[in-house]
Amino acid sequence: MQSRVQGIRQRFDSDVARAKDAAALEEVRTRYLGRRAGILTALLRDLRDAPKAERAAFGKAVNDLKAHVEAALEAARGKVSRARTAAGPIDLTLPGRAQRPGTFHPITQVRALIEEIFLEMGYTLETGPEIETDFYNFEALNIPPQHPARDLQDTFYVEGGLLLRTHTSPVQIRTMQQRRPPIKMVALGKVFRRDSDVTHSPVFHQVEGLVVSEGITFAHLKGTLQHFCRRVFGKELRLRLRPSYFPFVEPGAEYDISCIFCGGSGCSRCKGSGFIEMGGAGMVHPAVFEKVGYDPERYTGFAFGLGIERIAMLKHGIDDIRLLYENDLRFLQQFPG
Ligand code: FA5
């Protein structure tokens, strides 16, 4: 045993003497001390099988050898690094290599801005599950089975009669079920639709807003949307409401803003109309209040929805939604925000 230890020591000494740079020394270190296949590691393993009488002496010899190997490697490393310094001066005035700081994804940035705007207005932030039941996604929102409005939102169904929510409106229902008015909430999150082109993605993000109390009117809705749109784009703009249909609101509307690119005079971005579509809104339908046990004679409310990608695309002049999901650093680095 002792002679085996002695032999390894000699081989090590000659290996370490031959190693002339840090990489070669690292290789010697792995060969002798490597955790899996190191020569000394194997020796320590053999210690377990050594006859009892020899074990103590053998253990001491191996430990001495290990200490010798570690000390010799340390000394050799010091020598190599001193030699490198002596080979040429190090220019301590050279600037360091800059670390590029990470940034938030443009969707995350817009999402945070939207949250901030509504929190400032006293709204609460609510969440709901991305996998929903038919009841919350459709039925409670006054969209019964066979209702043609279901075709407008091509749905991904999953096992067990569940579905991937097609909008954030189910969070309205969940919040109303849990609380009594007054309610002033927004919900931001992922939604899913069988939909894909340059402005539509199968997975995208929506914002849902809901305000319910006594005496809430359409004028409150318009003022809220106008304030929100001005804040989110950081400029004065006009808001336009057009009659539209969503089964869970009555009256329902789509809302547009005066074009943020041309100011309303008409350009290619707004297709000459002077306006840009933002989202859907309206007064909560009495049938929805009945589903959650609110008295529609006593309470009124407004709700609105919008797409987060759409705001990000408008704010940054992005014309293909897919750029937002490709994680191409050359694209993402343009939004240091
Ligand atoms: C809705 O989803 C309604 N729940 C909104 C609503 C809420 C109306 C409350 C009334 C009251 P709509 O299907 O229009 O509405 O979608 C809202 C916004 O989501 C659109 O304006 C658009 O900006 C965005 N959007 C819709 N489909 C996609 C898609 N496939 N990819 C990216 N954005 C989308």
mmCIF file of C-alpha atoms and ligand atoms in Angstrom:
data_model
loop_
_atom_site.group_PDB
_atom_site.id
_atom_site.type_symbol
_atom_site.label_atom_id
_atom_site.label_comp_id
_atom_site.label_asym_id
_atom_site.label_seq_id
_atom_site.Cartn_x
_atom_site.Cartn_y
_atom_site.Cartn_z
ATOM 1 C CA MET A 1 0.000 0.000 0.000
ATOM 2 C CA GLN A 2 2.679 2.446 1.056
ATOM 3 C CA SER A 3 4.562 1.791 -2.142
ATOM 4 C CA ARG A 4 1.416 2.436 -4.174
ATOM 5 C CA VAL A 5 1.023 5.816 -2.442
ATOM 6 C CA GLN A 6 4.677 6.537 -3.032
ATOM 7 C CA GLY A 7 4.378 5.705 -6.730
ATOM 8 C CA ILE A 8 1.396 8.036 -7.161
ATOM 9 C CA ARG A 9 3.266 10.809 -5.405
ATOM 10 C CA GLN A 10 6.207 10.508 -7.778
ATOM 11 C CA ARG A 11 3.974 10.480 -10.824
ATOM 12 C CA PHE A 12 2.119 13.521 -9.530
ATOM 13 C CA ASP A 13 5.326 15.457 -8.895
ATOM 14 C CA SER A 14 6.488 14.887 -12.431
ATOM 15 C CA ASP A 15 3.036 15.747 -13.889
ATOM 16 C CA VAL A 16 2.857 18.993 -11.966
ATOM 17 C CA ALA A 17 6.383 19.943 -12.972
ATOM 18 C CA ARG A 18 5.438 19.506 -16.628
ATOM 19 C CA ALA A 19 2.264 21.606 -16.442
ATOM 20 C CA LYS A 20 3.165 25.055 -17.724
ATOM 21 C CA ASP A 21 -0.129 26.950 -17.701
ATOM 22 C CA ALA A 22 -3.397 27.207 -15.774
ATOM 23 C CA ALA A 23 -5.268 24.878 -18.128
ATOM 24 C CA ALA A 24 -2.624 22.150 -17.819
ATOM 25 C CA LEU A 25 -2.665 22.527 -14.025
ATOM 26 C CA GLU A 26 -6.413 22.211 -13.992
ATOM 27 C CA GLU A 27 -6.091 19.031 -15.983
ATOM 28 C CA VAL A 28 -3.603 17.625 -13.432
ATOM 29 C CA ARG A 29 -5.949 18.626 -10.619
ATOM 30 C CA THR A 30 -8.861 16.782 -12.232
ATOM 31 C CA ARG A 31 -6.708 13.733 -12.899
ATOM 32 C CA TYR A 32 -5.737 13.426 -9.234
ATOM 33 C CA LEU A 33 -8.515 15.087 -7.269
ATOM 34 C CA GLY A 34 -11.487 14.844 -9.666
ATOM 35 C CA ARG A 35 -14.580 13.834 -7.756
ATOM 36 C CA ARG A 36 -15.544 10.938 -9.955
ATOM 37 C CA ALA A 37 -12.421 9.531 -11.573
ATOM 38 C CA GLY A 38 -9.575 11.192 -9.622
ATOM 39 C CA ILE A 39 -6.649 8.894 -8.730
ATOM 40 C CA LEU A 40 -6.709 10.035 -5.091
ATOM 41 C CA THR A 41 -10.450 9.767 -4.930
ATOM 42 C CA ALA A 42 -10.151 6.127 -5.992
ATOM 43 C CA LEU A 43 -7.423 5.580 -3.421
ATOM 44 C CA LEU A 44 -9.678 6.911 -0.663
ATOM 45 C CA ARG A 45 -12.400 4.595 -1.857
ATOM 46 C CA ASP A 46 -10.009 1.616 -1.631
ATOM 47 C CA LEU A 47 -9.261 2.569 1.957
ATOM 48 C CA ARG A 48 -12.606 1.084 2.892
ATOM 49 C CA ASP A 49 -11.512 -2.366 1.691
ATOM 50 C CA ALA A 50 -8.013 -2.304 3.241
ATOM 51 C CA PRO A 51 -7.358 -4.878 6.018
ATOM 52 C CA LYS A 52 -8.271 -3.405 9.395
ATOM 53 C CA ALA A 53 -4.688 -3.533 10.683
ATOM 54 C CA GLU A 54 -3.391 -1.433 7.798
ATOM 55 C CA ARG A 55 -6.257 0.992 7.548
ATOM 56 C CA ALA A 56 -4.938 3.679 9.927
ATOM 57 C CA ALA A 57 -1.483 3.859 8.386
ATOM 58 C CA PHE A 58 -2.869 3.733 4.867
ATOM 59 C CA GLY A 59 -5.398 6.479 5.707
ATOM 60 C CA LYS A 60 -2.656 8.725 7.029
ATOM 61 C CA ALA A 61 -0.488 8.153 3.951
ATOM 62 C CA VAL A 62 -3.364 8.990 1.597
ATOM 63 C CA ASN A 63 -4.272 12.124 3.550
ATOM 64 C CA ASP A 64 -0.654 13.282 3.565
ATOM 65 C CA LEU A 65 -0.514 12.719 -0.175
ATOM 66 C CA LYS A 66 -3.732 14.697 -0.658
ATOM 67 C CA ALA A 67 -2.325 17.615 1.342
ATOM 68 C CA HIS A 68 0.872 17.445 -0.709
ATOM 69 C CA VAL A 69 -1.076 17.440 -4.004
ATOM 70 C CA GLU A 70 -3.212 20.423 -2.963
ATOM 71 C CA ALA A 71 -0.232 22.441 -1.746
ATOM 72 C CA ALA A 72 1.845 21.657 -4.847
ATOM 73 C CA LEU A 73 -1.019 22.628 -7.163
ATOM 74 C CA GLU A 74 -1.538 25.901 -5.277
ATOM 75 C CA ALA A 75 2.170 26.727 -5.478
ATOM 76 C CA ALA A 76 2.297 25.866 -9.196
ATOM 77 C CA ARG A 77 -0.740 28.051 -9.887
ATOM 78 C CA GLY A 78 0.933 30.987 -8.107
ATOM 79 C CA LYS A 79 4.073 30.461 -10.213
ATOM 80 C CA VAL A 80 2.108 30.355 -13.476
ATOM 81 C CA SER A 81 0.208 33.549 -12.665
ATOM 82 C CA ARG A 82 3.373 35.394 -11.606
ATOM 83 C CA ALA A 83 5.009 34.318 -14.859
ATOM 84 C CA ARG A 84 2.046 35.690 -16.806
ATOM 85 C CA THR A 85 2.271 39.059 -15.025
ATOM 86 C CA ALA A 86 6.011 39.185 -15.655
ATOM 87 C CA ALA A 87 5.448 38.475 -19.348
ATOM 88 C CA GLY A 88 3.804 41.833 -19.882
ATOM 89 C CA PRO A 89 2.264 44.644 -17.866
ATOM 90 C CA ILE A 90 -1.459 44.579 -17.228
ATOM 91 C CA ASP A 91 -3.129 47.819 -18.315
ATOM 92 C CA LEU A 92 -5.228 48.610 -15.268
ATOM 93 C CA THR A 93 -6.738 51.647 -17.015
ATOM 94 C CA LEU A 94 -8.545 49.511 -19.602
ATOM 95 C CA PRO A 95 -12.319 49.803 -19.185
ATOM 96 C CA GLY A 96 -14.063 46.675 -17.945
ATOM 97 C CA ARG A 97 -16.294 44.629 -20.175
ATOM 98 C CA ALA A 98 -19.770 46.125 -19.794
ATOM 99 C CA GLN A 99 -22.543 43.859 -18.608
ATOM 100 C CA ARG A 100 -25.683 44.535 -20.592
ATOM 101 C CA PRO A 101 -28.501 44.994 -18.095
ATOM 102 C CA GLY A 102 -31.707 43.064 -18.755
ATOM 103 C CA THR A 103 -34.935 44.896 -19.512
ATOM 104 C CA PHE A 104 -38.572 44.078 -19.107
ATOM 105 C CA HIS A 105 -40.385 42.676 -22.131
ATOM 106 C CA PRO A 106 -42.486 45.347 -23.915
ATOM 107 C CA ILE A 107 -45.686 43.501 -22.973
ATOM 108 C CA THR A 108 -44.634 43.457 -19.310
ATOM 109 C CA GLN A 109 -43.814 47.174 -19.506
ATOM 110 C CA VAL A 110 -47.223 48.051 -20.955
ATOM 111 C CA ARG A 111 -48.951 45.758 -18.490
ATOM 112 C CA ALA A 112 -47.210 47.509 -15.576
ATOM 113 C CA LEU A 113 -48.183 50.927 -16.955
ATOM 114 C CA ILE A 114 -51.835 49.900 -17.299
ATOM 115 C CA GLU A 115 -51.862 48.538 -13.740
ATOM 116 C CA GLU A 116 -50.330 51.768 -12.479
ATOM 117 C CA ILE A 117 -52.971 53.905 -14.230
ATOM 118 C CA PHE A 118 -55.874 51.941 -12.739
ATOM 119 C CA LEU A 119 -54.305 51.671 -9.289
ATOM 120 C CA GLU A 120 -53.991 55.479 -9.319
ATOM 121 C CA MET A 121 -57.744 55.636 -9.986
ATOM 122 C CA GLY A 122 -58.481 53.410 -6.994
ATOM 123 C CA TYR A 123 -59.154 50.155 -8.835
ATOM 124 C CA THR A 124 -58.280 46.773 -7.322
ATOM 125 C CA LEU A 125 -56.276 44.207 -9.287
ATOM 126 C CA GLU A 126 -58.048 40.858 -9.626
ATOM 127 C CA THR A 127 -57.029 37.552 -11.154
ATOM 128 C CA GLY A 128 -58.790 34.431 -12.348
ATOM 129 C CA PRO A 129 -57.822 31.026 -13.751
ATOM 130 C CA GLU A 130 -56.665 30.651 -17.350
ATOM 131 C CA ILE A 131 -58.499 27.316 -17.568
ATOM 132 C CA GLU A 132 -62.155 28.179 -17.136
ATOM 133 C CA THR A 133 -65.550 26.578 -17.043
ATOM 134 C CA ASP A 134 -68.181 27.237 -19.667
ATOM 135 C CA PHE A 135 -70.211 28.958 -16.955
ATOM 136 C CA TYR A 136 -67.687 31.726 -16.237
ATOM 137 C CA ASN A 137 -66.426 32.200 -19.796
ATOM 138 C CA PHE A 138 -69.854 32.186 -21.483
ATOM 139 C CA GLU A 139 -72.999 31.324 -19.577
ATOM 140 C CA ALA A 140 -72.743 33.844 -16.733
ATOM 141 C CA LEU A 141 -71.836 36.488 -19.316
ATOM 142 C CA ASN A 142 -75.207 36.010 -20.966
ATOM 143 C CA ILE A 143 -73.808 33.803 -23.739
ATOM 144 C CA PRO A 144 -75.920 30.616 -23.511
ATOM 145 C CA PRO A 145 -75.104 27.421 -25.503
ATOM 146 C CA GLN A 146 -75.861 27.821 -29.219
ATOM 147 C CA HIS A 147 -75.501 31.597 -28.913
ATOM 148 C CA PRO A 148 -73.875 32.896 -32.120
ATOM 149 C CA ALA A 149 -71.500 35.106 -30.091
ATOM 150 C CA ARG A 150 -69.579 31.910 -29.170
ATOM 151 C CA ASP A 151 -68.389 31.690 -32.772
ATOM 152 C CA LEU A 152 -66.806 35.136 -32.515
ATOM 153 C CA GLN A 153 -64.253 33.775 -30.076
ATOM 154 C CA ASP A 154 -62.982 30.469 -31.453
ATOM 155 C CA THR A 155 -62.373 28.492 -28.317
ATOM 156 C CA PHE A 156 -59.709 25.944 -27.305
ATOM 157 C CA TYR A 157 -61.455 23.217 -25.325
ATOM 158 C CA VAL A 158 -59.578 20.990 -22.885
ATOM 159 C CA GLU A 159 -60.506 17.751 -21.164
ATOM 160 C CA GLY A 160 -63.277 17.568 -18.635
ATOM 161 C CA GLY A 161 -65.556 20.096 -20.326
ATOM 162 C CA LEU A 162 -63.149 22.929 -19.465
ATOM 163 C CA LEU A 163 -61.751 25.541 -21.832
ATOM 164 C CA LEU A 164 -58.933 28.083 -22.116
ATOM 165 C CA ARG A 165 -60.550 31.413 -21.333
ATOM 166 C CA THR A 166 -61.182 33.431 -24.488
ATOM 167 C CA HIS A 167 -61.279 36.769 -22.648
ATOM 168 C CA THR A 168 -60.702 38.227 -19.179
ATOM 169 C CA SER A 169 -64.424 38.917 -18.699
ATOM 170 C CA PRO A 170 -64.908 35.764 -16.513
ATOM 171 C CA VAL A 171 -62.944 37.606 -13.796
ATOM 172 C CA GLN A 172 -65.858 40.099 -13.599
ATOM 173 C CA ILE A 173 -68.183 37.276 -12.647
ATOM 174 C CA ARG A 174 -65.798 35.729 -10.122
ATOM 175 C CA THR A 175 -65.236 39.102 -8.468
ATOM 176 C CA MET A 176 -68.954 39.937 -8.285
ATOM 177 C CA GLN A 177 -69.679 36.524 -6.787
ATOM 178 C CA GLN A 178 -67.095 37.118 -4.066
ATOM 179 C CA ARG A 179 -68.005 40.708 -3.165
ATOM 180 C CA ARG A 180 -70.824 43.171 -2.849
ATOM 181 C CA PRO A 181 -70.801 46.581 -4.585
ATOM 182 C CA PRO A 182 -69.171 49.034 -4.760
ATOM 183 C CA ILE A 183 -66.700 47.267 -7.058
ATOM 184 C CA LYS A 184 -63.948 48.903 -9.048
ATOM 185 C CA MET A 185 -61.631 46.285 -10.488
ATOM 186 C CA VAL A 186 -59.300 45.491 -13.344
ATOM 187 C CA ALA A 187 -58.004 42.072 -14.328
ATOM 188 C CA LEU A 188 -55.002 41.617 -16.606
ATOM 189 C CA GLY A 189 -53.903 38.283 -17.970
ATOM 190 C CA LYS A 190 -53.447 35.748 -20.721
ATOM 191 C CA VAL A 191 -56.313 34.676 -22.937
ATOM 192 C CA PHE A 192 -56.508 32.149 -25.769
ATOM 193 C CA ARG A 193 -58.267 31.978 -29.131
ATOM 194 C CA ARG A 194 -57.917 29.990 -32.341
ATOM 195 C CA ASP A 195 -56.736 33.067 -34.148
ATOM 196 C CA SER A 196 -53.456 33.860 -35.896
ATOM 197 C CA ASP A 197 -52.271 36.565 -38.301
ATOM 198 C CA VAL A 198 -50.079 39.665 -38.167
ATOM 199 C CA THR A 199 -52.295 41.375 -35.596
ATOM 200 C CA HIS A 200 -53.817 38.308 -33.889
ATOM 201 C CA SER A 201 -52.112 35.677 -31.783
ATOM 202 C CA PRO A 202 -53.552 32.441 -30.301
ATOM 203 C CA VAL A 203 -52.222 33.524 -26.888
ATOM 204 C CA PHE A 204 -52.478 37.186 -26.009
ATOM 205 C CA HIS A 205 -53.160 39.459 -23.059
ATOM 206 C CA GLN A 206 -56.278 41.378 -22.162
ATOM 207 C CA VAL A 207 -57.381 43.914 -19.621
ATOM 208 C CA GLU A 208 -60.878 43.767 -18.187
ATOM 209 C CA GLY A 209 -62.370 46.606 -16.175
ATOM 210 C CA LEU A 210 -65.548 46.608 -14.113
ATOM 211 C CA VAL A 211 -67.180 49.282 -11.990
ATOM 212 C CA VAL A 212 -70.438 48.559 -10.157
ATOM 213 C CA SER A 213 -72.280 50.762 -7.715
ATOM 214 C CA GLU A 214 -75.465 52.772 -7.421
ATOM 215 C CA GLY A 215 -75.792 55.517 -10.014
ATOM 216 C CA ILE A 216 -72.987 54.503 -12.383
ATOM 217 C CA THR A 217 -73.660 55.891 -15.869
ATOM 218 C CA PHE A 218 -72.337 55.723 -19.399
ATOM 219 C CA ALA A 219 -70.736 59.131 -18.800
ATOM 220 C CA HIS A 220 -68.519 57.560 -16.099
ATOM 221 C CA LEU A 221 -67.474 54.920 -18.622
ATOM 222 C CA LYS A 222 -66.584 57.481 -21.263
ATOM 223 C CA GLY A 223 -64.624 59.662 -18.815
ATOM 224 C CA THR A 224 -62.713 56.647 -17.521
ATOM 225 C CA LEU A 225 -61.771 55.398 -20.984
ATOM 226 C CA GLN A 226 -60.758 58.868 -22.102
ATOM 227 C CA HIS A 227 -58.525 59.368 -19.067
ATOM 228 C CA PHE A 228 -57.018 55.908 -19.478
ATOM 229 C CA CYS A 229 -56.248 56.333 -23.192
ATOM 230 C CA ARG A 230 -54.635 59.717 -22.661
ATOM 231 C CA ARG A 231 -52.503 58.396 -19.822
ATOM 232 C CA VAL A 232 -51.418 55.242 -21.614
ATOM 233 C CA PHE A 233 -50.292 57.088 -24.752
ATOM 234 C CA GLY A 234 -49.122 60.174 -22.880
ATOM 235 C CA LYS A 235 -50.898 62.638 -25.171
ATOM 236 C CA GLU A 236 -54.144 64.496 -25.647
ATOM 237 C CA LEU A 237 -56.519 62.527 -27.866
ATOM 238 C CA ARG A 238 -60.216 62.231 -28.567
ATOM 239 C CA LEU A 239 -62.296 59.204 -27.635
ATOM 240 C CA ARG A 240 -65.073 57.947 -29.857
ATOM 241 C CA LEU A 241 -67.709 55.377 -28.924
ATOM 242 C CA ARG A 242 -69.520 53.399 -31.633
ATOM 243 C CA PRO A 243 -72.552 51.204 -30.941
ATOM 244 C CA SER A 244 -71.570 47.548 -30.906
ATOM 245 C CA TYR A 245 -72.739 44.230 -29.531
ATOM 246 C CA PHE A 246 -71.372 42.157 -26.666
ATOM 247 C CA PRO A 247 -73.991 39.923 -24.969
ATOM 248 C CA PHE A 248 -72.871 40.919 -21.453
ATOM 249 C CA VAL A 249 -73.377 44.671 -21.864
ATOM 250 C CA GLU A 250 -76.330 46.827 -22.887
ATOM 251 C CA PRO A 251 -75.845 49.282 -24.451
ATOM 252 C CA GLY A 252 -72.540 48.027 -25.867
ATOM 253 C CA ALA A 253 -69.881 49.970 -27.712
ATOM 254 C CA GLU A 254 -66.504 49.797 -29.318
ATOM 255 C CA TYR A 255 -64.216 52.656 -28.474
ATOM 256 C CA ASP A 256 -61.658 54.322 -30.702
ATOM 257 C CA ILE A 257 -59.076 57.012 -30.144
ATOM 258 C CA SER A 258 -58.081 59.764 -32.536
ATOM 259 C CA CYS A 259 -55.071 58.421 -34.462
ATOM 260 C CA ILE A 260 -51.920 58.759 -32.385
ATOM 261 C CA PHE A 261 -49.814 58.905 -35.564
ATOM 262 C CA CYS A 262 -51.566 61.655 -37.533
ATOM 263 C CA GLY A 263 -53.650 63.295 -34.805
ATOM 264 C CA GLY A 264 -56.895 62.500 -36.652
ATOM 265 C CA SER A 265 -56.246 63.911 -40.116
ATOM 266 C CA GLY A 266 -55.992 60.447 -41.686
ATOM 267 C CA CYS A 267 -52.887 58.386 -42.514
ATOM 268 C CA SER A 268 -51.928 54.872 -43.583
ATOM 269 C CA ARG A 269 -51.852 53.670 -39.954
ATOM 270 C CA CYS A 270 -55.506 54.603 -39.375
ATOM 271 C CA LYS A 271 -56.399 53.752 -42.980
ATOM 272 C CA GLY A 272 -57.433 57.333 -43.560
ATOM 273 C CA SER A 273 -60.182 57.246 -40.916
ATOM 274 C CA GLY A 274 -58.430 59.401 -38.296
ATOM 275 C CA PHE A 275 -59.357 56.866 -35.595
ATOM 276 C CA ILE A 276 -57.834 53.705 -34.165
ATOM 277 C CA GLU A 277 -59.855 50.905 -32.562
ATOM 278 C CA MET A 278 -59.082 50.233 -28.921
ATOM 279 C CA GLY A 279 -61.546 47.738 -27.469
ATOM 280 C CA GLY A 280 -65.092 46.927 -26.331
ATOM 281 C CA ALA A 281 -67.172 48.360 -23.508
ATOM 282 C CA GLY A 282 -70.693 48.970 -22.243
ATOM 283 C CA MET A 283 -73.098 48.984 -19.313
ATOM 284 C CA VAL A 284 -73.337 45.657 -17.469
ATOM 285 C CA HIS A 285 -76.343 43.710 -18.757
ATOM 286 C CA PRO A 286 -79.085 43.154 -16.122
ATOM 287 C CA ALA A 287 -78.998 39.416 -16.946
ATOM 288 C CA VAL A 288 -75.358 39.326 -15.777
ATOM 289 C CA PHE A 289 -76.291 41.008 -12.478
ATOM 290 C CA GLU A 290 -79.020 38.425 -11.999
ATOM 291 C CA LYS A 291 -76.517 35.570 -12.516
ATOM 292 C CA VAL A 292 -74.402 36.839 -9.608
ATOM 293 C CA GLY A 293 -77.339 37.766 -7.376
ATOM 294 C CA TYR A 294 -77.098 41.569 -7.679
ATOM 295 C CA ASP A 295 -80.337 43.567 -7.878
ATOM 296 C CA PRO A 296 -80.320 45.209 -11.370
ATOM 297 C CA GLU A 297 -82.894 47.753 -10.160
ATOM 298 C CA ARG A 298 -80.478 48.988 -7.540
ATOM 299 C CA TYR A 299 -77.054 48.661 -9.157
ATOM 300 C CA THR A 300 -75.625 49.765 -12.451
ATOM 301 C CA GLY A 301 -72.124 49.308 -13.750
ATOM 302 C CA PHE A 302 -69.829 49.557 -16.722
ATOM 303 C CA ALA A 303 -67.295 47.131 -18.118
ATOM 304 C CA PHE A 304 -64.595 47.413 -20.731
ATOM 305 C CA GLY A 305 -61.938 45.252 -22.330
ATOM 306 C CA LEU A 306 -58.832 45.807 -24.404
ATOM 307 C CA GLY A 307 -55.794 43.978 -25.744
ATOM 308 C CA ILE A 308 -52.375 44.632 -24.177
ATOM 309 C CA GLU A 309 -50.447 43.650 -27.331
ATOM 310 C CA ARG A 310 -52.506 46.145 -29.278
ATOM 311 C CA ILE A 311 -51.428 48.980 -26.958
ATOM 312 C CA ALA A 312 -47.782 47.830 -27.089
ATOM 313 C CA MET A 313 -47.902 47.700 -30.888
ATOM 314 C CA LEU A 314 -49.465 51.158 -31.149
ATOM 315 C CA LYS A 315 -47.109 52.720 -28.609
ATOM 316 C CA HIS A 316 -43.997 51.343 -30.294
ATOM 317 C CA GLY A 317 -45.102 51.242 -33.938
ATOM 318 C CA ILE A 318 -44.812 47.418 -34.138
ATOM 319 C CA ASP A 319 -46.713 46.072 -37.125
ATOM 320 C CA ASP A 320 -46.413 42.304 -36.617
ATOM 321 C CA ILE A 321 -47.646 40.804 -33.313
ATOM 322 C CA ARG A 322 -45.390 37.760 -33.722
ATOM 323 C CA LEU A 323 -42.309 39.900 -33.084
ATOM 324 C CA LEU A 324 -43.504 40.146 -29.490
ATOM 325 C CA TYR A 325 -43.154 36.410 -28.926
ATOM 326 C CA GLU A 326 -40.003 35.483 -30.827
ATOM 327 C CA ASN A 327 -37.613 36.637 -28.069
ATOM 328 C CA ASP A 328 -35.163 37.997 -30.632
ATOM 329 C CA LEU A 329 -32.724 40.125 -28.600
ATOM 330 C CA ARG A 330 -32.197 42.514 -31.531
ATOM 331 C CA PHE A 331 -35.904 43.344 -31.267
ATOM 332 C CA LEU A 332 -36.211 43.317 -27.475
ATOM 333 C CA GLN A 333 -33.190 45.588 -26.963
ATOM 334 C CA GLN A 334 -35.131 48.389 -28.621
ATOM 335 C CA PHE A 335 -37.368 48.682 -25.556
ATOM 336 C CA PRO A 336 -35.051 49.551 -22.690
ATOM 337 C CA GLY A 337 -37.910 51.105 -20.627
HETATM 338 C C1 FA5 B 1 -63.706 40.998 -25.733
HETATM 339 O O1 FA5 B 1 -62.944 40.067 -25.565
HETATM 340 C C2 FA5 B 1 -64.640 41.473 -24.655
HETATM 341 N N1 FA5 B 1 -64.569 40.569 -23.531
HETATM 342 C C3 FA5 B 1 -64.278 42.898 -24.258
HETATM 343 C C4 FA5 B 1 -65.344 43.570 -23.444
HETATM 344 C C5 FA5 B 1 -65.225 43.584 -22.080
HETATM 345 C C6 FA5 B 1 -66.443 44.142 -24.077
HETATM 346 C C7 FA5 B 1 -66.220 44.197 -21.304
HETATM 347 C C8 FA5 B 1 -67.430 44.764 -23.309
HETATM 348 C C9 FA5 B 1 -67.306 44.799 -21.947
HETATM 349 P P1 FA5 B 1 -62.883 41.499 -28.146
HETATM 350 O O2 FA5 B 1 -63.109 40.126 -28.675
HETATM 351 O O3 FA5 B 1 -63.173 42.612 -29.085
HETATM 352 O O4 FA5 B 1 -63.710 41.766 -26.846
HETATM 353 O O5 FA5 B 1 -61.365 41.602 -27.664
HETATM 354 C C10 FA5 B 1 -60.890 42.762 -27.006
HETATM 355 C C11 FA5 B 1 -59.523 43.170 -27.559
HETATM 356 O O6 FA5 B 1 -58.634 42.075 -27.510
HETATM 357 C C12 FA5 B 1 -59.535 43.596 -29.016
HETATM 358 O O7 FA5 B 1 -59.848 44.955 -29.126
HETATM 359 C C13 FA5 B 1 -58.116 43.318 -29.465
HETATM 360 O O8 FA5 B 1 -57.274 44.412 -29.158
HETATM 361 C C14 FA5 B 1 -57.692 42.188 -28.570
HETATM 362 N N2 FA5 B 1 -57.668 40.927 -29.307
HETATM 363 C C15 FA5 B 1 -58.704 40.139 -29.683
HETATM 364 N N3 FA5 B 1 -58.279 39.023 -30.303
HETATM 365 C C16 FA5 B 1 -56.921 39.092 -30.320
HETATM 366 C C17 FA5 B 1 -55.875 38.236 -30.777
HETATM 367 N N4 FA5 B 1 -56.141 37.048 -31.325
HETATM 368 N N5 FA5 B 1 -54.592 38.636 -30.633
HETATM 369 C C18 FA5 B 1 -54.302 39.814 -30.037
HETATM 370 N N6 FA5 B 1 -55.237 40.665 -29.549
HETATM 371 C C19 FA5 B 1 -56.528 40.312 -29.686
#
